[in-house]
XYZ file of C-alpha atoms in Angstrom:
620
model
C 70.749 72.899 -52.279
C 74.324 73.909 -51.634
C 75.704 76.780 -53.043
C 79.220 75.250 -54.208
C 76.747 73.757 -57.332
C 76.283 77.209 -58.418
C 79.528 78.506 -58.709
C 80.100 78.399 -62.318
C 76.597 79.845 -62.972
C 77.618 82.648 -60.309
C 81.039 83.458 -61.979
C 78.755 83.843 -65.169
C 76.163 85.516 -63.825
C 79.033 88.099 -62.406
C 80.761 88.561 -66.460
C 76.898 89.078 -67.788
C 76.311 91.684 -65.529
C 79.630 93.952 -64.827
C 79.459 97.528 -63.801
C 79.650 100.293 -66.118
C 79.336 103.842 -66.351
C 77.930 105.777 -64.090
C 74.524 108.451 -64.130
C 76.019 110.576 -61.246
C 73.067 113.212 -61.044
C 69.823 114.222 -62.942
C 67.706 116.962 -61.995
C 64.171 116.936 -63.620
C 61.922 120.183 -64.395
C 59.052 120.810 -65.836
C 55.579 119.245 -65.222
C 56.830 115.838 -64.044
C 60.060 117.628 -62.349
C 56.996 119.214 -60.137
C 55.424 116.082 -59.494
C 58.121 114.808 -57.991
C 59.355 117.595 -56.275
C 55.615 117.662 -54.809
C 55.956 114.449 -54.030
C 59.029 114.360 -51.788
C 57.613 117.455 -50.143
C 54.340 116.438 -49.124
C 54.580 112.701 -49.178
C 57.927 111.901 -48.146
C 59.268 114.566 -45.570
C 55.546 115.407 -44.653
C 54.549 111.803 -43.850
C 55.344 111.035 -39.587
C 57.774 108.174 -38.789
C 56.818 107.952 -35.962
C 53.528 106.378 -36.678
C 55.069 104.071 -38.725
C 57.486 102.578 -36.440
C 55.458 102.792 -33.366
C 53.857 99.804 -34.346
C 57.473 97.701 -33.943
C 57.650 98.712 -30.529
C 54.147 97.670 -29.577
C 54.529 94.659 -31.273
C 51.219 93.297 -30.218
C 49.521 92.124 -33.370
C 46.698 89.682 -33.585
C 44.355 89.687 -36.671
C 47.390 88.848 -38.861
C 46.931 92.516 -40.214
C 50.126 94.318 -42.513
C 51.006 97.425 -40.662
C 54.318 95.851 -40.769
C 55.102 97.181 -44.552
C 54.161 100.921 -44.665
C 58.051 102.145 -42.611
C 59.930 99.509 -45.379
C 57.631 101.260 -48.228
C 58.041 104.644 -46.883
C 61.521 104.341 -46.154
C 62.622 103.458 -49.895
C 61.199 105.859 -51.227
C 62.377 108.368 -48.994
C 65.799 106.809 -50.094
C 65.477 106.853 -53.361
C 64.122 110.657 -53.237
C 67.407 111.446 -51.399
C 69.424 109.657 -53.693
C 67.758 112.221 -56.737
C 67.489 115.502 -54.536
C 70.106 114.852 -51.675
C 68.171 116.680 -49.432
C 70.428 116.910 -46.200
C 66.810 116.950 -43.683
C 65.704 114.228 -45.624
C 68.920 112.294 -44.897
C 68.367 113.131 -41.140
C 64.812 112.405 -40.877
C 65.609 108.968 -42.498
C 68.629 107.762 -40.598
C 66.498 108.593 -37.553
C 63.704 106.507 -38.165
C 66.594 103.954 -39.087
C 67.834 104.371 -36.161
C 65.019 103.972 -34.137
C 63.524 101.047 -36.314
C 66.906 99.239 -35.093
C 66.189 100.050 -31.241
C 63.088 97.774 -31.457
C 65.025 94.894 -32.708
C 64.155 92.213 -30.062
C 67.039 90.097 -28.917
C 66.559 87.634 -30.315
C 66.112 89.594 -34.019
C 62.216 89.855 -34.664
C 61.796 93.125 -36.156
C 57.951 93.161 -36.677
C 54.358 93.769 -35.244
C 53.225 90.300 -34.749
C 53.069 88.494 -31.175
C 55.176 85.409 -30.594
C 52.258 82.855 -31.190
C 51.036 84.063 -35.172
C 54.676 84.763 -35.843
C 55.236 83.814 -39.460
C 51.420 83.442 -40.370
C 49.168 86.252 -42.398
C 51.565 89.217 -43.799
C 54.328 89.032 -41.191
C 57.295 87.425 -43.399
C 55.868 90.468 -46.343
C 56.455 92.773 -43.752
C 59.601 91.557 -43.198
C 60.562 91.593 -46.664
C 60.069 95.251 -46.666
C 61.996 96.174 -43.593
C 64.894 94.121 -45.090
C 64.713 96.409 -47.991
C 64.775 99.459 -46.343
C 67.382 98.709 -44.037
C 69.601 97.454 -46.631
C 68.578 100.547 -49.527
C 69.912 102.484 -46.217
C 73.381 100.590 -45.797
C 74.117 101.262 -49.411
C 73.596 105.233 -49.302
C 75.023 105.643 -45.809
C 77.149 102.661 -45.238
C 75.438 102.580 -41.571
C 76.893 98.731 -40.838
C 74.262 99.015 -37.863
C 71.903 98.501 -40.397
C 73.314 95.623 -42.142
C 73.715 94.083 -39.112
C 70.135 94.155 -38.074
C 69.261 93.094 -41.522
C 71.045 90.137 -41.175
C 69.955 89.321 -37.392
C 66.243 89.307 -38.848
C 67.064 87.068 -41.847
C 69.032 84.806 -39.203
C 65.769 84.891 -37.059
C 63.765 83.910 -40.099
C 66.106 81.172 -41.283
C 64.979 79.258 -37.850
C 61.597 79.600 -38.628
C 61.297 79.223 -42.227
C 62.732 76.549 -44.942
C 63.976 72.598 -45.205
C 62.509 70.781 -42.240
C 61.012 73.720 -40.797
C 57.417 75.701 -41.816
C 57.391 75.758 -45.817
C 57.826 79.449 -46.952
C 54.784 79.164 -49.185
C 52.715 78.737 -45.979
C 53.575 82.016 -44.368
C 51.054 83.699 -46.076
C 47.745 84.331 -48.491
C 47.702 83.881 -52.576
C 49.658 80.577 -52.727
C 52.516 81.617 -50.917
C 53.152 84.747 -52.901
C 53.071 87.127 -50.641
C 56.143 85.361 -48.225
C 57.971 84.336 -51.079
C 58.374 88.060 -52.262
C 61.623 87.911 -49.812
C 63.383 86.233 -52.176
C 64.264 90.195 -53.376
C 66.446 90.838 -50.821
C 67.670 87.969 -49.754
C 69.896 88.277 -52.657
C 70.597 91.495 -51.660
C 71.934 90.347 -48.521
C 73.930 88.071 -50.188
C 75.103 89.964 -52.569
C 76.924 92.350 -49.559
C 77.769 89.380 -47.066
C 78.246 86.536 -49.555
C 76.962 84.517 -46.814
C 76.456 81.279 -48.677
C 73.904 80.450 -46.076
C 71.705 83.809 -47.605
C 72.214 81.781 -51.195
C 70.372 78.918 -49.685
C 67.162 80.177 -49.013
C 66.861 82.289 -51.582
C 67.754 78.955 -53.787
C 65.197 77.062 -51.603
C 62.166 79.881 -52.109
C 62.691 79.783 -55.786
C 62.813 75.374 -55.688
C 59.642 75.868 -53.215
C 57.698 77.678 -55.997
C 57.197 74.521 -57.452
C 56.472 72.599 -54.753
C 52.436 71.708 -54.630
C 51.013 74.303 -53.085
C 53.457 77.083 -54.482
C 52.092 79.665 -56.716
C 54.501 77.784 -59.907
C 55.385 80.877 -61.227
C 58.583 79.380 -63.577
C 55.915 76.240 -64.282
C 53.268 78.180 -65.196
C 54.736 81.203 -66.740
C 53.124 80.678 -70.259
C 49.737 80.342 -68.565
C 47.843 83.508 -68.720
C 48.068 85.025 -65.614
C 44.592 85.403 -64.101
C 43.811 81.473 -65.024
C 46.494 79.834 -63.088
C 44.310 78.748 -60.389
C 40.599 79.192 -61.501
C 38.458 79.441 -58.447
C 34.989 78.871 -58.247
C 32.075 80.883 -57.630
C 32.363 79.647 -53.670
C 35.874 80.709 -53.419
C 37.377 82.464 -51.313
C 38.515 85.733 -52.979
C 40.869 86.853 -50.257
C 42.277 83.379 -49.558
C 45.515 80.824 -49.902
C 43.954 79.531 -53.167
C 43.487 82.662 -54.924
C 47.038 82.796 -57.358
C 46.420 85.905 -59.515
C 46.961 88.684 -57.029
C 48.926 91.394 -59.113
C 51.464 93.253 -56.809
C 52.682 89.785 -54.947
C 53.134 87.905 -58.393
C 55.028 90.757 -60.009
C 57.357 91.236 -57.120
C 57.983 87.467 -56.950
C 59.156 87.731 -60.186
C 61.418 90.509 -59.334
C 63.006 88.342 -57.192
C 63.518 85.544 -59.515
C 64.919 88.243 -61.850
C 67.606 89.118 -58.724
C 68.301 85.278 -57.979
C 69.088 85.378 -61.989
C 71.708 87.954 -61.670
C 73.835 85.798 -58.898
C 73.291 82.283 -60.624
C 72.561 82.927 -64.165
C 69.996 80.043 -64.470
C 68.362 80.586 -67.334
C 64.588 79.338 -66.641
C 64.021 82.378 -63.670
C 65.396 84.925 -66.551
C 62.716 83.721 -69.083
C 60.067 82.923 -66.459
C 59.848 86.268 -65.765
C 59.902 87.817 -69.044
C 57.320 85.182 -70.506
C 55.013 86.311 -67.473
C 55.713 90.155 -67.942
C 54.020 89.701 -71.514
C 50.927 88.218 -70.316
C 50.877 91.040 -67.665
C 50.924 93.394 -70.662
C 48.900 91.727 -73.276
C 46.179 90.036 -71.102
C 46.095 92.973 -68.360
C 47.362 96.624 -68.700
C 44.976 98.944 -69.811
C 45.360 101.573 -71.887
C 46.328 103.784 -69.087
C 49.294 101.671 -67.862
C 47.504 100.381 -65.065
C 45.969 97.156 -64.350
C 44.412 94.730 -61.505
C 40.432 94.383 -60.279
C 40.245 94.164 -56.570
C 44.329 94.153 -56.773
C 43.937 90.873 -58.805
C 44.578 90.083 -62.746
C 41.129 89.366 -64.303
C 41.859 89.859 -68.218
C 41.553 93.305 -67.459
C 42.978 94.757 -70.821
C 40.097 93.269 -72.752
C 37.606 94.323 -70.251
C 38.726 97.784 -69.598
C 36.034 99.668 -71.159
C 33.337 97.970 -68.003
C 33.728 99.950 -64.681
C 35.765 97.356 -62.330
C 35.357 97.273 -58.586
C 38.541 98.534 -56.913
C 40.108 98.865 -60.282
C 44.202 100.065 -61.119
C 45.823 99.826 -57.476
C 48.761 102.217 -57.415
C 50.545 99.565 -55.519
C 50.199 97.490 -58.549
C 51.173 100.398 -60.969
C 54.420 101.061 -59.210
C 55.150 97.020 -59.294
C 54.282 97.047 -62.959
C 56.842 99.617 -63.172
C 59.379 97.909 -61.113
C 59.289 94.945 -63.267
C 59.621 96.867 -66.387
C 62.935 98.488 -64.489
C 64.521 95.650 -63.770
C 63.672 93.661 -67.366
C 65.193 97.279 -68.929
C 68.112 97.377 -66.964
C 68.989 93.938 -68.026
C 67.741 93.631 -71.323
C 68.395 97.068 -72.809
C 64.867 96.526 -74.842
C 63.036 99.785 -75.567
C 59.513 98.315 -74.423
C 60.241 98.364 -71.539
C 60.916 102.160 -71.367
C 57.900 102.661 -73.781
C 55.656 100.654 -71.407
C 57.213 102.908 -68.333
C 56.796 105.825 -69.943
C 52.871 105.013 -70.477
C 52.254 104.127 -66.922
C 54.229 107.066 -65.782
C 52.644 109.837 -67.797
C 48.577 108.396 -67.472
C 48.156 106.024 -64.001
C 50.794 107.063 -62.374
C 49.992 110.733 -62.335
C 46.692 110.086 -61.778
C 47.212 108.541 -58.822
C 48.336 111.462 -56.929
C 45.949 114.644 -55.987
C 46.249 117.868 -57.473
C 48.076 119.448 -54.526
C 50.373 116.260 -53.924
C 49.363 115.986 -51.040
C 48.051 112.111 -51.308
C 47.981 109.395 -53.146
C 44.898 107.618 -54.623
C 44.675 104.077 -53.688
C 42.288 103.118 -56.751
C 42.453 105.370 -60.673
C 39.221 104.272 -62.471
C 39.050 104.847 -65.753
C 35.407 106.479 -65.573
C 33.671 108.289 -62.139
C 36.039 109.833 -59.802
C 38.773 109.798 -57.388
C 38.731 109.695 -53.447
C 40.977 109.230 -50.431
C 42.081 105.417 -49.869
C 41.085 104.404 -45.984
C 43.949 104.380 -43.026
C 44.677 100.683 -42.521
C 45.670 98.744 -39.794
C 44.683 101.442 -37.208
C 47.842 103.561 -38.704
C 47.120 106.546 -40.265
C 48.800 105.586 -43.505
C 47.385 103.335 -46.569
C 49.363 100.753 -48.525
C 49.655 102.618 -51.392
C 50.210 106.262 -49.313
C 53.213 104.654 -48.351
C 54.430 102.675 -51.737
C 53.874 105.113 -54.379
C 56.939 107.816 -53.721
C 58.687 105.070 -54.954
C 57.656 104.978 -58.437
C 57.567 108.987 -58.706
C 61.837 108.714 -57.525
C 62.130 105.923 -59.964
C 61.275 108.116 -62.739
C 64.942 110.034 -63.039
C 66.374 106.625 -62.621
C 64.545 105.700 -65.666
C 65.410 108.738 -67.553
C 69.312 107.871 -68.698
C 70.886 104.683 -68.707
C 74.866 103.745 -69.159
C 74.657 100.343 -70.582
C 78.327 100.558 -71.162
C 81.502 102.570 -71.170
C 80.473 103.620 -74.409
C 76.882 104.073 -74.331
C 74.243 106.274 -73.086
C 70.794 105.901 -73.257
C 68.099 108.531 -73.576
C 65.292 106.648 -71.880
C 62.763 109.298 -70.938
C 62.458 112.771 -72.609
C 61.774 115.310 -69.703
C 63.675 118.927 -69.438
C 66.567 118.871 -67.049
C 70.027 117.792 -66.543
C 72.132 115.145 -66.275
C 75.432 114.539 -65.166
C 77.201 111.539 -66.167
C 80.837 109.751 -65.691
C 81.923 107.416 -69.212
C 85.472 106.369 -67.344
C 87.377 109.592 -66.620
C 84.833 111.407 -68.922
C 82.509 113.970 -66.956
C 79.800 114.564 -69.759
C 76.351 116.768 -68.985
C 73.349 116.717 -71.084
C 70.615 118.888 -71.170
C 67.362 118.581 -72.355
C 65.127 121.672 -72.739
C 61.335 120.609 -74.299
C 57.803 120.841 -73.825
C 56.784 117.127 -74.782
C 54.537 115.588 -74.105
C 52.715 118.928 -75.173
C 54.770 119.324 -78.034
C 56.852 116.996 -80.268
C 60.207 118.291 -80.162
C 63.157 117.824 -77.764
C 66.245 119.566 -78.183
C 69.470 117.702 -76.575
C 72.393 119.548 -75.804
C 75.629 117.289 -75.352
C 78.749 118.902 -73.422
C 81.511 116.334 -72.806
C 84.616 118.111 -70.578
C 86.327 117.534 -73.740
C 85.659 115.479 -76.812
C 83.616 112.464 -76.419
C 83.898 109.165 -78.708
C 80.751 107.299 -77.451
C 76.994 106.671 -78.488
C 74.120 108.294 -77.222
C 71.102 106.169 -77.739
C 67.747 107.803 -78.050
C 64.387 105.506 -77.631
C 62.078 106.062 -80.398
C 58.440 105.205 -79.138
C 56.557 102.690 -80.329
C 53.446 105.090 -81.077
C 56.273 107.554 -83.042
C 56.036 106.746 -86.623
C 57.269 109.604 -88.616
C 60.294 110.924 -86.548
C 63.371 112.867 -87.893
C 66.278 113.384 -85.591
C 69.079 115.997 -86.246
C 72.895 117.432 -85.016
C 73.653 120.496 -84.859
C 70.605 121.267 -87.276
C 71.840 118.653 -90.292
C 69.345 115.858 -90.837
C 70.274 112.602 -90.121
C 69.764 109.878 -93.257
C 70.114 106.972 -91.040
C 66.419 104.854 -91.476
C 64.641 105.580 -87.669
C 62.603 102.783 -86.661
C 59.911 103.249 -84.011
C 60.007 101.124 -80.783
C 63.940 100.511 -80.474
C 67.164 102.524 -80.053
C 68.672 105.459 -82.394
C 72.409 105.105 -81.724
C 74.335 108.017 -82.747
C 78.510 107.057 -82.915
C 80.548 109.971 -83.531
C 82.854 112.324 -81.901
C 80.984 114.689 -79.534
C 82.141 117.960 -78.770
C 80.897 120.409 -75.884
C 78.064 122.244 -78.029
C 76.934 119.961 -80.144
C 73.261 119.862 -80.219
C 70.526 116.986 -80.820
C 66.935 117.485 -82.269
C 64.362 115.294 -82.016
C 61.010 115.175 -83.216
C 58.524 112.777 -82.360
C 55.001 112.085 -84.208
C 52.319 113.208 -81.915
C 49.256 112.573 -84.047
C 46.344 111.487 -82.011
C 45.059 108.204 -82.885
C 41.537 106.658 -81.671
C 41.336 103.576 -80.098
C 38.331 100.832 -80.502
C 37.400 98.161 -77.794
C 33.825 96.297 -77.849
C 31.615 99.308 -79.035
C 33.889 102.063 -76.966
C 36.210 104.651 -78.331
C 39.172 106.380 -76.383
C 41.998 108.976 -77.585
C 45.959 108.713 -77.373
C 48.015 111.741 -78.224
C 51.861 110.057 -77.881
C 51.893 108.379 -74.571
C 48.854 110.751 -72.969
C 46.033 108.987 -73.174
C 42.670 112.131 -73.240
C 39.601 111.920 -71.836
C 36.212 113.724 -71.056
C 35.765 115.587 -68.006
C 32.720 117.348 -66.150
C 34.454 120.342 -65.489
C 34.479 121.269 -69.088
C 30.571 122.118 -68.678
C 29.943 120.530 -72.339
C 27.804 117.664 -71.692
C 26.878 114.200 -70.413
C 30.388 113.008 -70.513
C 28.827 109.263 -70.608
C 26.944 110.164 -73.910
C 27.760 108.148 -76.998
C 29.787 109.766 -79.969
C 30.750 109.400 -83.224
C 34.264 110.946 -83.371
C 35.503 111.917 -87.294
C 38.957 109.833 -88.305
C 40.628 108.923 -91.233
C 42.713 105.489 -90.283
C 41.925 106.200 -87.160
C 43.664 109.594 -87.155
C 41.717 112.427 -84.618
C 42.068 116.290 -85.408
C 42.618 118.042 -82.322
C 42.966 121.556 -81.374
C 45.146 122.473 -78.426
C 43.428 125.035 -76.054
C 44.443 126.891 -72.725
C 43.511 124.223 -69.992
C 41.281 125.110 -66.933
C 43.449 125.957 -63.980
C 44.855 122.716 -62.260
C 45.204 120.930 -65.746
C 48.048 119.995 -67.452
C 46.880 119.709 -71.287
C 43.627 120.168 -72.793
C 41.832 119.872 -76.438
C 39.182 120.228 -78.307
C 37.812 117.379 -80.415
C 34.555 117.796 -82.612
C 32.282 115.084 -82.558
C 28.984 113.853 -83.093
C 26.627 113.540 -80.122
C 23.628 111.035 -79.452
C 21.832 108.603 -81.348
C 20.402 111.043 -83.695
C 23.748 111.054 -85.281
C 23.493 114.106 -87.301
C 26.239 116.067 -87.994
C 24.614 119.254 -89.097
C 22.889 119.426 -85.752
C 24.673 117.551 -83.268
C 28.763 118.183 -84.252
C 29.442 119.965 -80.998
C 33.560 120.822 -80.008
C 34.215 118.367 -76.754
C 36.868 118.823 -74.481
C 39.253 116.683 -73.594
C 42.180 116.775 -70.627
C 45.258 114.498 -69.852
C 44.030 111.325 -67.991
C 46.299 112.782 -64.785
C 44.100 115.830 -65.041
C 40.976 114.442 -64.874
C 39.369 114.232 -61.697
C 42.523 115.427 -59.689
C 40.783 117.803 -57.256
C 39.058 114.429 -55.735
C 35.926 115.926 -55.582
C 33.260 113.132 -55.926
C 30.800 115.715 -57.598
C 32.951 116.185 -60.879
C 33.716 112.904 -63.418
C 35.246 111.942 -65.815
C 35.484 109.163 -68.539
C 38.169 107.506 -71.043
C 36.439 105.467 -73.043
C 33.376 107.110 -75.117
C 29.907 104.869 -75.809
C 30.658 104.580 -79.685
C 27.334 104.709 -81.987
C 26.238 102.170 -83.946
C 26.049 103.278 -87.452
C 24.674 100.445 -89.662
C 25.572 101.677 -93.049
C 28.981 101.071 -91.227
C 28.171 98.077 -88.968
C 26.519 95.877 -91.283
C 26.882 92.252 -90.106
C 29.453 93.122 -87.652
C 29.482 92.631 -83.882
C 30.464 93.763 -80.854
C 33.277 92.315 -80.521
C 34.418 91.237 -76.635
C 31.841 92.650 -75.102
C 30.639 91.433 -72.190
């Protein structure tokens, strides 16, 4: 397809997407800000290049392995950590691993691990697809033109190997072509900073190839559930070309498609991927924000509450994340924040070890947590490597300038942040203890008065809130799950209150029980020394509304609670009411130590003056 047929969609694409006003700084405290911190300490400058590029020097790959994608995943997120700490070592340490990733550039443009003859088979075009991103992600924060260049000399390379009248893209790789089709991402980027119509092609040709017959028909089948788009039978093979409902490689396809969207404004990749990121979230996220079974969608969500093997791959939380980024950036719709903000606060911060020092590569919700293997003979993991991505996203996340006029309050977190509306310098501060409490206090300080909106997202979990200025009530009806826009004139001083509902509510799935306080979702953990954390309970609500008392948490927790409940079958409450505690999902298990569990969802007793003729419903 030529590119001149797009041209009008392009120009339209271009007026639905202008640039606004700019987030120029935010600086993030508290028990997240530490996370993150942590994280670009021990997993970003701590991890060694070197063993990450070695590999495209060697380039002597054979068993189709994907050692090829840990430098691109490390290297973004090393980015993206700069880009929120501007850490002048970081910068070094990353333009020298640039630097050197460019010296292995063969001649004639391969930048990867593969020998000649399995070129373009296995995970070698994925691979690819994440060097491309981190050398490009580098031209845009340094404006190294080395590195654009050598971007562009391996998309050149792969444009002679891959497309119309050469090897179909959807062949390149496992999971119908999912995995090599995931360069569609950046692609347009490269387009985007060359305008090389030639880059327009192929990413035009990947997203025409989806629906070729043996594509993955993710636009075709985007209002088919997403772990039933290719059924495969019991003599399957699970790790095969056939197998269509691997998480990570679907959701980043999508990405893509939601990139291509941006250059050519056709309309069916927009809604594709907003049709699929609802069955991703109704069908499969958990209750923890994570999702996947052996890294594939399986109807998780209704299944969560039976152990899975391999179960919430923090590769596949960060790409749920991702998607949610991209769909909020470009819809302005407050789910998608709400949905980050779940993931963020429960799988996310699960997935790294109390002492940041690793990340998990598997969160179950029930047992424990343990170190993911080395892969590929590197001493590095997929998800080692991908996860600093999704801890930098989060002050990305926090504020948004849709427009001139507009800022958005995405994330409530203490810190600052420094934004630009025009020639307006405005900083806001937030200084609050939620998740552990309900009430953030916003303090807005424009250079000089400010005629704007600030927008604040109202959960969807939040429904009593009250929001004030300068300590006056607001009357304007607050409806949970969108936007509060607040237009007036803002002065330096002028302060915002806001107080969520944190009322912990229980949650019932096929005979199982689990507690949500605001976006934190609680569970039981061995630690606590107060029982067989797998026993069943009976836990006292009224509409589903828990009583809990906050207490001091054991050291290396973040929250805890106690909950009183009824224990056992004997289900009496004069004997067996006992106070359980209960810790912040993130909490439990963190030390990795195999010989302490823990458990979200609670065995629920059957209670047949309450039961009668009911039954267990989804349970399987």
């Amino acid at each position: 397809m030529k590119t001149n047929r797009w041209k009008s969609l392009i120009l339209l694409a271009t007026i639905c997407f202008p640039l606004h006003a700019e987030v120029k700084g935010v600086k993030l405290h508290g028990y997240i800000g530490s996370r993150i911190d942590g994280c670009i300490e021990k997993r970003v400058k701590g991890q060694n290049a070197d063993e990450l590029t070695i590999v495209f020097s060697q380039q002597k790959e054979t068993r189709t392995n994907w050692a090829s994608e840990f430098w691109g995943k490390w290297v973004q997120g090393a980015i993206a950590s700069y880009q929120y700490n501007h850490d002048p070592e970081l910068y070094a340490k990353i333009e020298t691993s640039v630097n050197q990733m460019i010296s292995y550039q063969t001649p004639r443009g391969f930048l990867g691990d593969y020998v000649p003859e399995i070129e373009t088979k296995g995970w070698d075009i994925w691979g690819r697809k994440y060097t491309l991103l981190g050398l490009i992600k580098w031209y845009r924060v340094s404006g190294d033109k080395k590195a654009l260049k050598a971007a562009c000399r391996l998309l050149d390379y792969t444009l002679t190997q891959v497309g119309p009248d050469k090897k179909p893209i959807y062949q390149c790789g496992y999971y119908r072509g999912m995995p090599p089709m995931s360069i569609l991402e950046p692609v347009v980027f490269l387009y985007n900073e060359t305008k090389d119509p030639r880059y327009l092609d192929f990413a035009l040709y990947i997203a025409e190839a989806d629906d070729s017959e043996g594509g993955p028909h993710l636009v075709q089948k985007c209002d088919v559930p997403v772990s039933q788009r290719f059924p495969l039978g019991p003599k399957d093979n699970w790790w095969s070309f056939e197998n269509g409902q691997k998480g990570y490689e679907m959701m980043s396809c999508y990405v893509g498609l939601l990139e291509l969207y941006k250059v050519t404004g056709h309309q069916a990749y927009f809604e594709a991927a907003k049709k699929a990121y609802q069955h991703v979230k109704q069908e499969e996220v958990n209750i923890t924000g994570g999702a996947c079974s052996l890294e594939c969608f399986y109807q998780g969500k209704k299944r969560q509450t039976h152990p899975a093997a391999h179960t919430m791959e923090t590769c596949v939380t960060f790409t749920w994340m991702q998607y949610a980024e991209r769909l909020l950036e470009m819809t302005g719709d407050s789910q998608y924040a709400d949905d980050i903000e779940q993931t963020m606060y429960n799988a996310l911060m699960a997935s790294m070890k109390e002492d940041n020092s690793q990340i998990v590569k598997y969160v179950p919700l029930e047992g424990f947590r343990r170190e993911g293997e080395n892969q590929c003979d590197v001493i590095m993991n997929c998800c080692n490597a991908n996860a600093p991505r999704a801890f930098a996203m989060i002050p990305r996340v926090a504020y948004r300038t849709p427009s001139d006029r507009r800022i958005d309050v995405n994330l409530y977190i203490p810190g600052e942040a420094h934004l630009k509306q025009g020639k307006q310098a405005i900083r806001l501060t937030q200084e609050t203890n939620y998740p552990i409490d309900d009430l953030i206090t916003l303090k807005v300080n424009p250079a000089k008065t400010y005629d704007g909106i600030i927008a604040l997202r109202i959960p969807s979990w939040s429904k009593t809130t009250t929001v004030t200025i300068n300590g006056q009530t607001l009357q304007q009806p607050i409806q949970a799950g969108t936007y509060y826009t607040i237009d007036r004139q803002w002065k330096p001083g002028d302060v915002i209150t806001l107080q969520l509902d944190m009322t912990a509510h229980l949650k019932h799935l096929n005979q199982y029980v689990a507690i949500q306080r605001g976006p934190v979702v609680l569970c039981r953990d061995t630690r606590f020394n107060d029982g067989f954390v797998d026993e069943c309970v009976t836990v006292p609500n009224k509409g589903d509304i828990v009583t809990l008392t906050p207490i001091q948490p054991l050291d290396g927790m973040w929250m805890a609670f106690t909950c009183t409940m009824v224990r056992g079958t004997y289900n009496d409450a004069a004997v067996d009411a006992r106070k359980i505690h209960l810790c912040d999902f993130a909490s439990a298990g963190s030390r990795w130590d195999e010989s302490e569990r823990y458990r979200v969802w609670l065995p629920r007793i059957v209670d047949g003056r309450i039961d009668r003729g009911q039954e267990a419903s989804g349970y399987w």
